[in-house]
Short mmCIF file of C-alpha atoms in Angstrom, two decimals:
data_model
loop_
_atom_site.label_atom_id
_atom_site.label_comp_id
_atom_site.label_asym_id
_atom_site.label_seq_id
_atom_site.Cartn_x
_atom_site.Cartn_y
_atom_site.Cartn_z
CA UNK A 1 119.95 149.15 150.59
CA UNK A 2 117.20 149.74 153.12
CA UNK A 3 113.51 150.19 152.30
CA UNK A 4 113.62 153.98 152.58
CA UNK A 5 116.40 154.33 150.03
CA UNK A 6 114.58 151.95 147.74
CA UNK A 7 111.44 154.12 147.79
CA UNK A 8 113.43 157.30 147.28
CA UNK A 9 115.15 155.69 144.35
CA UNK A 10 111.80 154.86 142.76
CA UNK A 11 110.59 158.40 143.12
CA UNK A 12 113.80 159.80 141.66
CA UNK A 13 113.52 157.48 138.73
CA UNK A 14 109.91 158.51 138.16
CA UNK A 15 110.63 162.21 138.58
CA UNK A 16 113.68 162.02 136.38
CA UNK A 17 111.75 160.15 133.73
CA UNK A 18 108.85 162.55 133.82
CA UNK A 19 110.94 165.67 134.06
CA UNK A 20 112.78 165.11 130.83
CA UNK A 21 110.13 165.44 128.18
CA UNK A 22 106.55 164.95 129.37
CA UNK A 23 106.61 167.78 131.93
CA UNK A 24 107.84 170.16 129.33
CA UNK A 25 105.28 168.84 126.89
CA UNK A 26 102.50 169.21 129.44
CA UNK A 27 103.56 172.73 130.30
CA UNK A 28 103.77 173.62 126.65
CA UNK A 29 100.39 172.05 126.03
CA UNK A 30 98.86 174.07 128.88
CA UNK A 31 100.38 177.25 127.48
CA UNK A 32 99.11 176.49 123.99
CA UNK A 33 95.70 175.65 125.43
CA UNK A 34 95.61 178.99 127.26
CA UNK A 35 96.66 180.82 124.10
CA UNK A 36 94.09 179.02 122.00
CA UNK A 37 91.22 179.48 124.43
CA UNK A 38 91.91 183.14 125.03
CA UNK A 39 92.65 183.68 121.34
CA UNK A 40 89.35 182.13 120.31
CA UNK A 41 87.42 184.01 123.00
CA UNK A 42 89.06 187.27 121.97
CA UNK A 43 88.47 186.80 118.28
CA UNK A 44 84.83 185.95 118.98
CA UNK A 45 84.16 189.37 120.45
CA UNK A 46 83.36 191.16 117.13
CA UNK A 47 80.96 188.32 116.34
CA UNK A 48 79.26 188.74 119.70
CA UNK A 49 79.09 192.52 119.25
CA UNK A 50 77.46 192.16 115.86
CA UNK A 51 75.09 189.53 117.25
CA UNK A 52 73.91 191.96 119.94
CA UNK A 53 73.30 194.64 117.33
CA UNK A 54 71.38 192.21 115.15
CA UNK A 55 69.18 191.28 118.09
CA UNK A 56 68.43 194.94 118.73
CA UNK A 57 67.81 195.43 115.03
CA UNK A 58 65.31 192.58 114.84
CA UNK A 59 63.41 193.79 117.88
CA UNK A 60 62.92 197.18 116.27
CA UNK A 61 59.83 196.49 114.21
CA UNK A 62 60.10 199.83 112.46
CA UNK A 63 63.19 198.63 110.71
CA UNK A 64 61.41 195.72 109.08
CA UNK A 65 60.20 197.43 106.03
CA UNK A 66 60.67 198.03 102.36
CA UNK A 67 64.31 198.47 101.56
CA UNK A 68 66.61 199.19 98.66
CA UNK A 69 70.02 200.83 98.26
CA UNK A 70 68.58 204.11 97.01
CA UNK A 71 66.03 204.20 99.79
CA UNK A 72 68.67 203.35 102.36
CA UNK A 73 70.84 206.26 101.31
CA UNK A 74 67.83 208.57 101.69
CA UNK A 75 67.21 207.15 105.14
CA UNK A 76 70.81 207.88 106.11
CA UNK A 77 70.53 211.45 104.87
CA UNK A 78 67.26 211.93 106.71
CA UNK A 79 68.65 210.48 109.93
CA UNK A 80 71.75 212.68 109.65
CA UNK A 81 69.71 215.86 109.21
CA UNK A 82 67.44 214.86 112.09
CA UNK A 83 70.46 214.35 114.32
CA UNK A 84 71.87 217.75 113.38
CA UNK A 85 68.53 219.32 114.22
CA UNK A 86 68.60 217.56 117.59
CA UNK A 87 72.08 218.97 118.17
CA UNK A 88 70.82 222.46 117.42
CA UNK A 89 68.72 222.33 120.58
CA UNK A 90 71.90 222.10 122.68
CA UNK A 91 73.62 225.22 123.99
CA UNK A 92 77.14 223.96 123.50
CA UNK A 93 79.33 223.37 120.47
CA UNK A 94 78.95 219.93 118.89
CA UNK A 95 81.04 217.90 116.50
CA UNK A 96 79.62 216.58 113.24
CA UNK A 97 81.71 214.00 111.39
CA UNK A 98 80.70 213.30 107.84
CA UNK A 99 82.77 210.28 106.84
CA UNK A 100 81.00 210.04 103.51
CA UNK A 101 82.11 213.51 102.38
CA UNK A 102 85.29 213.55 104.55
CA UNK A 103 84.26 216.61 106.52
CA UNK A 104 84.56 217.44 110.21
CA UNK A 105 82.48 220.40 111.33
CA UNK A 106 81.75 222.25 114.52
CA UNK A 107 78.18 223.41 114.95
CA UNK A 108 76.39 225.51 117.49
CA UNK A 109 72.64 225.98 117.36
CA UNK A 110 72.61 224.56 113.84
CA UNK A 111 75.19 227.05 112.52
CA UNK A 112 78.36 225.62 111.01
CA UNK A 113 81.16 227.59 112.63
CA UNK A 114 84.18 225.55 111.58
CA UNK A 115 84.71 223.04 108.84
CA UNK A 116 87.80 221.01 107.94
CA UNK A 117 88.61 218.33 105.45
CA UNK A 118 89.35 214.87 106.80
CA UNK A 119 92.55 213.71 105.16
CA UNK A 120 92.52 210.07 106.19
CA UNK A 121 90.01 207.70 107.74
CA UNK A 122 90.81 204.39 109.44
CA UNK A 123 88.03 202.34 110.90
CA UNK A 124 87.58 198.92 112.44
CA UNK A 125 86.98 196.14 109.96
CA UNK A 126 83.59 195.52 111.52
CA UNK A 127 82.14 198.59 109.80
CA UNK A 128 82.80 197.00 106.42
CA UNK A 129 81.13 193.78 107.49
CA UNK A 130 78.19 195.48 109.16
CA UNK A 131 74.88 195.88 107.41
CA UNK A 132 74.53 199.61 106.65
CA UNK A 133 71.16 199.62 108.37
CA UNK A 134 72.84 198.48 111.57
CA UNK A 135 75.08 201.53 111.38
CA UNK A 136 71.98 203.66 110.89
CA UNK A 137 70.41 202.17 113.98
CA UNK A 138 73.46 202.33 116.21
CA UNK A 139 75.49 205.36 115.21
CA UNK A 140 73.32 207.98 113.54
CA UNK A 141 71.73 209.51 116.62
CA UNK A 142 73.77 212.12 118.47
CA UNK A 143 76.21 210.32 120.73
CA UNK A 144 77.36 211.59 124.08
CA UNK A 145 81.06 211.41 124.86
CA UNK A 146 81.62 209.64 128.17
CA UNK A 147 85.39 210.06 128.38
CA UNK A 148 88.29 211.74 126.64
CA UNK A 149 92.02 211.19 126.56
CA UNK A 150 94.29 213.66 124.78
CA UNK A 151 97.85 214.79 124.35
CA UNK A 152 96.93 218.45 124.90
CA UNK A 153 95.10 220.12 127.76
CA UNK A 154 91.70 221.67 127.22
CA UNK A 155 92.82 225.02 128.57
CA UNK A 156 96.40 225.84 129.40
CA UNK A 157 96.98 228.73 131.77
CA UNK A 158 100.19 230.55 132.42
CA UNK A 159 100.38 231.88 135.93
CA UNK A 160 101.80 235.37 136.22
CA UNK A 161 102.48 237.00 139.56
CA UNK A 162 101.56 240.64 139.82
CA UNK A 163 104.61 242.90 140.26
CA UNK A 164 104.94 244.54 143.66
CA UNK A 165 105.63 247.93 142.04
CA UNK A 166 106.64 249.47 138.72
CA UNK A 167 110.32 248.64 139.27
CA UNK A 168 109.36 244.95 139.50
CA UNK A 169 107.38 245.15 136.28
CA UNK A 170 108.47 242.70 133.64
CA UNK A 171 107.32 243.12 130.12
CA UNK A 172 106.97 239.37 129.94
CA UNK A 173 104.83 238.17 127.09
CA UNK A 174 102.86 235.02 127.75
CA UNK A 175 104.10 231.76 126.28
CA UNK A 176 102.07 231.62 123.12
CA UNK A 177 100.25 228.34 122.84
CA UNK A 178 100.52 228.18 119.06
CA UNK A 179 104.28 227.72 119.26
CA UNK A 180 103.90 224.57 121.35
CA UNK A 181 104.51 221.73 118.93
CA UNK A 182 103.26 218.72 120.87
CA UNK A 183 101.42 216.23 118.71
CA UNK A 184 97.66 216.70 118.82
CA UNK A 185 95.83 213.41 119.27
CA UNK A 186 92.74 212.67 121.27
CA UNK A 187 90.22 209.93 121.62
CA UNK A 188 86.56 210.15 122.57
CA UNK A 189 84.95 207.20 124.34
CA UNK A 190 81.22 206.93 123.76
CA UNK A 191 78.55 205.39 125.93
CA UNK A 192 77.66 202.89 123.15
CA UNK A 193 81.21 201.52 123.13
CA UNK A 194 82.47 203.35 120.05
CA UNK A 195 85.90 204.96 120.21
CA UNK A 196 86.54 207.95 117.98
CA UNK A 197 90.04 209.23 117.56
CA UNK A 198 91.35 212.40 115.94
CA UNK A 199 95.05 212.45 115.09
CA UNK A 200 97.15 215.15 113.54
CA UNK A 201 98.13 214.52 109.95
CA UNK A 202 101.68 215.88 110.17
CA UNK A 203 104.10 213.10 111.07
CA UNK A 204 103.84 213.29 114.83
CA UNK A 205 106.66 212.33 117.11
CA UNK A 206 107.83 212.88 120.64
CA UNK A 207 107.37 211.65 124.15
CA UNK A 208 103.81 212.93 124.53
CA UNK A 209 102.57 210.93 121.57
CA UNK A 210 104.37 207.79 122.71
CA UNK A 211 102.75 208.16 126.13
CA UNK A 212 99.36 208.66 124.48
CA UNK A 213 99.69 205.56 122.30
CA UNK A 214 100.98 203.51 125.20
CA UNK A 215 98.05 204.62 127.39
CA UNK A 216 95.50 203.64 124.75
CA UNK A 217 97.12 200.28 124.12
CA UNK A 218 97.40 199.55 127.84
CA UNK A 219 93.77 200.46 128.42
CA UNK A 220 92.65 198.17 125.63
CA UNK A 221 94.82 195.26 126.79
CA UNK A 222 93.71 195.56 130.41
CA UNK A 223 90.08 195.59 129.33
CA UNK A 224 90.46 192.45 127.21
CA UNK A 225 92.66 190.65 129.76
CA UNK A 226 90.22 191.52 132.56
CA UNK A 227 87.33 189.99 130.65
CA UNK A 228 89.38 186.92 129.77
CA UNK A 229 90.29 186.35 133.40
CA UNK A 230 86.57 186.16 134.09
CA UNK A 231 86.21 183.63 131.24
CA UNK A 232 84.08 186.09 129.36
CA UNK A 233 84.21 187.03 125.71
CA UNK A 234 85.85 190.49 125.79
CA UNK A 235 83.67 193.46 124.92
CA UNK A 236 84.36 194.72 121.45
CA UNK A 237 84.86 198.45 121.01
CA UNK A 238 84.85 199.49 117.36
CA UNK A 239 87.11 202.40 116.56
CA UNK A 240 87.12 205.15 113.96
CA UNK A 241 90.26 207.19 113.57
CA UNK A 242 90.54 210.28 111.40
CA UNK A 243 93.55 212.39 110.51
CA UNK A 244 93.36 216.14 110.04
CA UNK A 245 95.93 218.94 110.20
CA UNK A 246 97.33 219.51 113.68
CA UNK A 247 96.10 223.10 113.89
CA UNK A 248 92.57 222.01 112.95
CA UNK A 249 92.66 219.16 115.46
CA UNK A 250 93.72 221.60 118.19
CA UNK A 251 90.94 224.05 117.30
CA UNK A 252 88.27 221.34 117.38
CA UNK A 253 89.47 219.99 120.72
CA UNK A 254 89.66 223.40 122.36
CA UNK A 255 86.30 224.53 121.00
CA UNK A 256 84.35 221.51 122.20
CA UNK A 257 83.04 221.23 125.76
CA UNK A 258 84.48 218.53 128.03
CA UNK A 259 81.83 215.99 127.10
CA UNK A 260 80.50 217.01 123.72
CA UNK A 261 77.77 215.51 121.59
CA UNK A 262 78.89 214.00 118.29
CA UNK A 263 77.01 213.03 115.16
CA UNK A 264 78.45 210.57 112.64
CA UNK A 265 77.51 210.06 109.04
CA UNK A 266 78.82 207.03 107.20
CA UNK B 1 90.78 143.43 155.04
CA UNK B 2 90.68 146.87 156.55
CA UNK B 3 94.06 148.47 156.96
CA UNK B 4 94.50 150.94 159.81
CA UNK B 5 96.31 154.04 158.58
CA UNK B 6 98.54 155.81 161.04
CA UNK B 7 99.88 159.36 160.75
CA UNK B 8 103.24 157.92 159.71
CA UNK B 9 101.55 156.07 156.85
CA UNK B 10 99.97 159.28 155.61
CA UNK B 11 103.18 161.26 155.84
CA UNK B 12 105.26 158.56 154.18
CA UNK B 13 104.62 159.61 150.54
CA UNK B 14 105.33 163.24 151.40
CA UNK B 15 108.58 162.34 153.10
CA UNK B 16 109.51 160.13 150.19
CA UNK B 17 108.76 162.94 147.77
CA UNK B 18 110.82 165.37 149.86
CA UNK B 19 113.80 163.03 150.00
CA UNK B 20 113.41 162.27 146.34
CA UNK B 21 113.36 165.92 145.44
CA UNK B 22 116.49 166.63 147.47
CA UNK B 23 118.32 163.78 145.80
CA UNK B 24 117.04 164.83 142.37
CA UNK B 25 118.14 168.44 142.83
CA UNK B 26 121.55 167.31 144.14
CA UNK B 27 121.90 165.04 141.14
CA UNK B 28 121.03 167.90 138.79
CA UNK B 29 123.52 170.23 140.44
CA UNK B 30 126.20 167.58 140.16
CA UNK B 31 125.24 167.12 136.55
CA UNK B 32 125.53 170.85 135.91
CA UNK B 33 128.86 170.98 137.75
CA UNK B 34 130.14 168.27 135.48
CA UNK B 35 129.21 170.43 132.55
CA UNK B 36 131.91 172.90 133.53
CA UNK B 37 134.15 171.72 130.78
CA UNK B 38 131.35 171.85 128.17
CA UNK B 39 129.42 175.06 128.97
CA UNK B 40 130.85 178.23 130.45
CA UNK B 41 129.76 179.14 133.97
CA UNK B 42 127.66 182.17 133.01
CA UNK B 43 125.62 180.00 130.67
CA UNK B 44 124.73 177.67 133.50
CA UNK B 45 123.68 180.60 135.63
CA UNK B 46 121.58 182.20 132.96
CA UNK B 47 120.05 179.03 131.60
CA UNK B 48 117.52 178.61 134.43
CA UNK B 49 116.83 182.32 134.35
CA UNK B 50 116.23 182.12 130.63
CA UNK B 51 113.91 179.18 131.14
CA UNK B 52 111.90 181.15 133.65
CA UNK B 53 111.82 184.42 131.71
CA UNK B 54 110.99 183.01 128.28
CA UNK B 55 107.45 181.80 129.05
CA UNK B 56 106.69 185.08 130.83
CA UNK B 57 108.01 187.04 127.87
CA UNK B 58 106.01 184.91 125.44
CA UNK B 59 102.90 185.49 127.56
CA UNK B 60 103.47 189.25 127.66
CA UNK B 61 104.01 189.42 123.90
CA UNK B 62 100.85 187.41 123.42
CA UNK B 63 98.88 189.74 125.73
CA UNK B 64 100.20 192.74 123.79
CA UNK B 65 98.75 191.18 120.65
CA UNK B 66 95.30 190.64 122.15
CA UNK B 67 93.80 193.81 120.60
CA UNK B 68 95.12 192.72 117.21
CA UNK B 69 93.65 189.25 117.71
CA UNK B 70 90.34 190.86 118.65
CA UNK B 71 90.35 193.04 115.54
CA UNK B 72 91.42 190.03 113.49
CA UNK B 73 88.22 188.28 114.58
CA UNK B 74 86.43 190.55 112.08
CA UNK B 75 88.00 188.65 109.20
CA UNK B 76 85.80 185.66 109.97
CA UNK B 77 82.61 187.69 109.94
CA UNK B 78 80.37 187.38 106.96
CA UNK B 79 78.21 190.26 105.80
CA UNK B 80 75.08 190.41 107.89
CA UNK B 81 71.67 191.13 106.50
CA UNK B 82 69.53 190.30 109.46
CA UNK B 83 66.58 192.44 108.54
CA UNK B 84 63.52 190.83 107.07
CA UNK B 85 63.04 192.84 103.94
CA UNK B 86 59.66 192.82 102.41
CA UNK B 87 59.60 191.91 98.75
CA UNK B 88 58.09 195.00 97.38
CA UNK B 89 56.76 196.11 94.10
CA UNK B 90 58.76 198.94 92.47
CA UNK B 91 55.96 201.46 92.85
CA UNK B 92 55.88 200.86 96.62
CA UNK B 93 59.60 201.64 96.74
CA UNK B 94 59.18 204.79 94.68
CA UNK B 95 56.43 206.04 96.98
CA UNK B 96 58.63 205.51 99.99
CA UNK B 97 61.50 207.35 98.32
CA UNK B 98 59.35 210.32 97.38
CA UNK B 99 58.12 210.59 100.95
CA UNK B 100 61.70 210.47 102.27
CA UNK B 101 62.89 213.08 99.81
CA UNK B 102 60.11 215.44 100.87
CA UNK B 103 61.05 214.97 104.49
CA UNK B 104 64.74 215.56 103.72
CA UNK B 105 63.85 218.85 101.98
CA UNK B 106 61.83 219.89 105.02
CA UNK B 107 64.67 219.07 107.42
CA UNK B 108 67.22 220.85 105.26
CA UNK B 109 65.09 223.99 105.21
CA UNK B 110 64.68 223.84 108.99
CA UNK B 111 68.45 223.61 109.38
CA UNK B 112 69.10 226.44 106.93
CA UNK B 113 66.76 228.69 108.91
CA UNK B 114 69.07 228.36 111.92
CA UNK B 115 71.91 230.19 110.14
CA UNK B 116 71.40 233.95 110.57
CA UNK B 117 70.20 235.64 107.43
CA UNK B 118 71.82 238.91 108.56
CA UNK B 119 75.53 239.52 109.18
CA UNK B 120 77.39 237.60 111.85
CA UNK B 121 80.96 237.12 113.01
CA UNK B 122 82.93 233.96 113.79
CA UNK B 123 85.94 234.20 116.11
CA UNK B 124 88.34 231.26 116.28
CA UNK B 125 90.25 231.68 119.54
CA UNK B 126 92.63 228.76 118.90
CA UNK B 127 93.89 230.03 115.56
CA UNK B 128 93.19 233.72 116.32
CA UNK B 129 91.25 234.19 113.12
CA UNK B 130 87.91 235.76 112.32
CA UNK B 131 85.35 235.37 109.55
CA UNK B 132 82.66 237.90 108.77
CA UNK B 133 79.55 236.55 107.07
CA UNK B 134 76.55 238.14 105.50
CA UNK B 135 73.99 235.35 105.45
CA UNK B 136 75.85 232.39 103.97
CA UNK B 137 78.35 234.59 102.13
CA UNK B 138 81.83 235.09 103.55
CA UNK B 139 82.64 238.76 103.14
CA UNK B 140 85.89 239.11 105.09
CA UNK B 141 88.36 236.99 106.99
CA UNK B 142 91.63 237.67 108.71
CA UNK B 143 93.63 237.50 111.88
CA UNK B 144 92.72 238.79 115.31
CA UNK B 145 94.00 238.49 118.85
CA UNK B 146 92.15 236.78 121.66
CA UNK B 147 92.67 235.92 125.33
CA UNK B 148 96.12 234.87 126.46
CA UNK B 149 95.00 232.28 129.02
CA UNK B 150 97.12 234.02 131.62
CA UNK B 151 96.22 233.87 135.28
CA UNK B 152 97.31 237.05 137.03
CA UNK B 153 97.84 236.43 140.72
CA UNK B 154 98.08 239.32 143.13
CA UNK B 155 99.54 239.08 146.60
CA UNK B 156 96.20 240.01 148.09
CA UNK B 157 94.71 236.62 147.17
CA UNK B 158 93.14 238.08 144.09
CA UNK B 159 93.36 236.51 140.68
CA UNK B 160 92.14 237.22 137.18
CA UNK B 161 91.98 234.85 134.21
CA UNK B 162 92.47 236.45 130.83
CA UNK B 163 90.54 234.33 128.38
CA UNK B 164 87.98 235.04 125.70
CA UNK B 165 84.65 233.44 126.58
CA UNK B 166 83.21 230.91 124.12
CA UNK B 167 79.63 230.67 122.90
CA UNK B 168 77.04 232.82 121.16
CA UNK B 169 77.05 236.55 121.89
CA UNK B 170 75.22 239.55 120.49
CA UNK B 171 76.54 243.02 119.79
CA UNK B 172 75.19 245.09 122.69
CA UNK B 173 76.67 248.47 121.84
CA UNK B 174 78.77 250.20 119.18
CA UNK B 175 81.11 253.11 119.79
CA UNK B 176 83.46 255.25 117.73
CA UNK B 177 86.68 256.62 119.27
CA UNK B 178 86.12 254.53 122.39
CA UNK B 179 87.73 255.41 125.68
CA UNK B 180 89.07 252.58 127.77
CA UNK B 181 88.13 252.69 131.41
CA UNK B 182 90.91 250.66 132.91
CA UNK B 183 89.74 247.98 135.33
CA UNK B 184 91.63 247.09 138.55
CA UNK B 185 93.70 244.31 136.95
CA UNK B 186 95.26 246.81 134.51
CA UNK B 187 96.87 248.59 137.49
CA UNK B 188 97.73 245.39 139.35
CA UNK B 189 99.44 244.04 136.23
CA UNK B 190 101.65 247.12 136.02
CA UNK B 191 102.48 247.17 139.71
CA UNK B 192 100.53 250.39 140.28
CA UNK B 193 98.21 251.20 143.17
CA UNK B 194 94.51 250.80 142.34
CA UNK B 195 92.89 254.25 142.03
CA UNK B 196 89.27 255.10 142.99
CA UNK B 197 86.57 253.99 140.48
CA UNK B 198 86.31 257.21 138.46
CA UNK B 199 89.83 258.52 138.87
CA UNK B 200 91.34 260.28 135.85
CA UNK B 201 94.10 257.67 135.59
CA UNK B 202 91.48 255.04 134.71
CA UNK B 203 90.61 256.64 131.38
CA UNK B 204 92.81 255.95 128.42
CA UNK B 205 92.28 257.45 124.96
CA UNK B 206 93.22 255.79 121.66
CA UNK B 207 94.17 252.41 123.14
CA UNK B 208 91.07 250.66 121.76
CA UNK B 209 91.45 251.98 118.21
CA UNK B 210 88.74 253.81 116.25
CA UNK B 211 85.79 251.54 117.02
CA UNK B 212 84.55 249.22 119.75
CA UNK B 213 81.66 246.76 119.72
CA UNK B 214 80.53 245.58 123.14
CA UNK B 215 79.66 241.92 123.76
CA UNK B 216 78.62 242.45 127.39
CA UNK B 217 80.34 241.69 130.70
CA UNK B 218 83.17 244.06 129.76
CA UNK B 219 84.21 242.07 126.69
CA UNK B 220 84.64 244.01 123.46
CA UNK B 221 85.76 243.75 119.87
CA UNK B 222 88.13 246.67 119.37
CA UNK B 223 91.30 247.87 117.68
CA UNK B 224 94.85 247.90 119.00
CA UNK B 225 98.05 249.89 119.12
CA UNK B 226 100.02 246.64 118.99
CA UNK B 227 99.31 245.55 115.43
CA UNK B 228 102.34 243.25 115.44
CA UNK B 229 100.64 240.99 118.00
CA UNK B 230 97.63 240.34 115.76
CA UNK B 231 97.21 236.61 115.19
CA UNK B 232 98.57 235.83 118.66
CA UNK B 233 96.71 235.10 121.91
CA UNK B 234 97.78 238.15 123.91
CA UNK B 235 94.63 239.96 125.07
CA UNK B 236 92.92 240.15 128.45
CA UNK B 237 89.77 238.57 126.99
CA UNK B 238 88.65 241.12 124.40
CA UNK B 239 88.98 240.50 120.68
CA UNK B 240 91.45 242.79 118.92
CA UNK B 241 91.20 243.41 115.19
CA UNK B 242 93.41 245.24 112.71
CA UNK B 243 92.28 248.77 111.77
CA UNK B 244 90.80 247.92 108.33
CA UNK B 245 89.14 244.74 109.54
CA UNK B 246 87.67 246.57 112.53
CA UNK B 247 86.20 249.23 110.31
CA UNK B 248 84.57 246.63 108.06
CA UNK B 249 83.22 244.67 111.03
CA UNK B 250 81.93 247.84 112.66
CA UNK B 251 80.03 248.90 109.56
CA UNK B 252 78.71 245.40 108.76
CA UNK B 253 77.46 244.29 112.15
CA UNK B 254 74.61 246.05 113.80
CA UNK B 255 73.38 246.00 117.39
CA UNK B 256 71.89 242.54 117.99
CA UNK B 257 74.12 240.81 115.40
CA UNK B 258 75.41 237.43 116.50
CA UNK B 259 79.05 236.72 117.31
CA UNK B 260 80.08 233.06 117.57
CA UNK B 261 83.24 232.57 119.59
CA UNK B 262 84.84 229.12 119.68
#
């Protein structure tokens, strides 16, 4: 056996030895390490979010004052009414969500023009852990929607070509929008990071809804994964989801402008 | 003692590794070939594929669970009370509460003032329903017809959109036995030539019902011959009401009354 073969033999032995178990173990360990690191970073994001709010809260000297449960509830009511008055100065229709009384209303210039009962409310766990006064600070002022994603269009036109003459005239009735049975779901993205979703109560199904859910999930995953790739704690976006009847959800969506103002009351 | 490294010396480990790898792979293939009698052929083909796909699949499943992991992070949060709350005497608290309550009353009154004290009409274009209010009291509700969201396109590069405008309007004018002066689109839609502005063929009697309330810009609240279409979005932008509802609306609203269309 010459020297070259001897060396090759050594390497094979080493590689063979290593390749059996340790390589697999190392790979597995790396994978677990990645999972753990990203998992910890991801699960830290609500903590970081709350920390930021606390910081803001502490810097607001006005908030450091006499406090009690009864007084807090009065503060919430006062802040809610103030926000509605602020909305009344706008020219467009606004959405007022009263989670406490389970009511969703449309208002224009302070006049309630539409009111529906909220059948079901789902919200991120963070709202239960959050000091109520933090909610007052962060979510009671009118919030501006920065983006919307929905299963239905804002306005749906049917194009009809004018007949050339009376013989070409068709007594075609337009496709009536109310017979379209696509699920009505939409989500508002706010500038302060909150996501507010309105879903139809009736058991929704169909391709449109699946696409909608997939889009939301994908958006969320990409956002988190993007932050993780930069070794950053992902931004936390608390979400509130309400369920109302499909017809009501459609009316609210169609009545609101593209980027409406919304007021929340917890 | 300093050893002089040549290029061959530097390449030696790489060459050794290369040769080693080739021998190792050959050995593995031989090993797999010998497994013929133990594992079926397709298993040997799919085994490496499975080994490659599994970690990727695990990673993808994990990534899909990231939002859930993020939300799960909330479980570890404790309730936060970051505010420095002054220890206060009860009377101090009571004073603060009285002041708040007064302010709430003031705000509530300011909001109430924004709702018209006179009669007003709400038109819901999505559900094709209307509600007639007198102050805060609902006095009538029912179905109506609003814009069809049809875009009429004429060959002459002209187009019209038939939708009911949204917002706050006021009653500008009230008429009994209104006559409809047909606009150009009414002729285009029927495939007829457009007549001169005040041609006899433009005036139609009875089409708008017994009453019409003008909202400006050619939009009106009026009656209809096609009662069966009430509750459906079929109009060219006007609001159509049933005969009885129209009569009530006509007699309740006065010129200047507000109409909220949404």
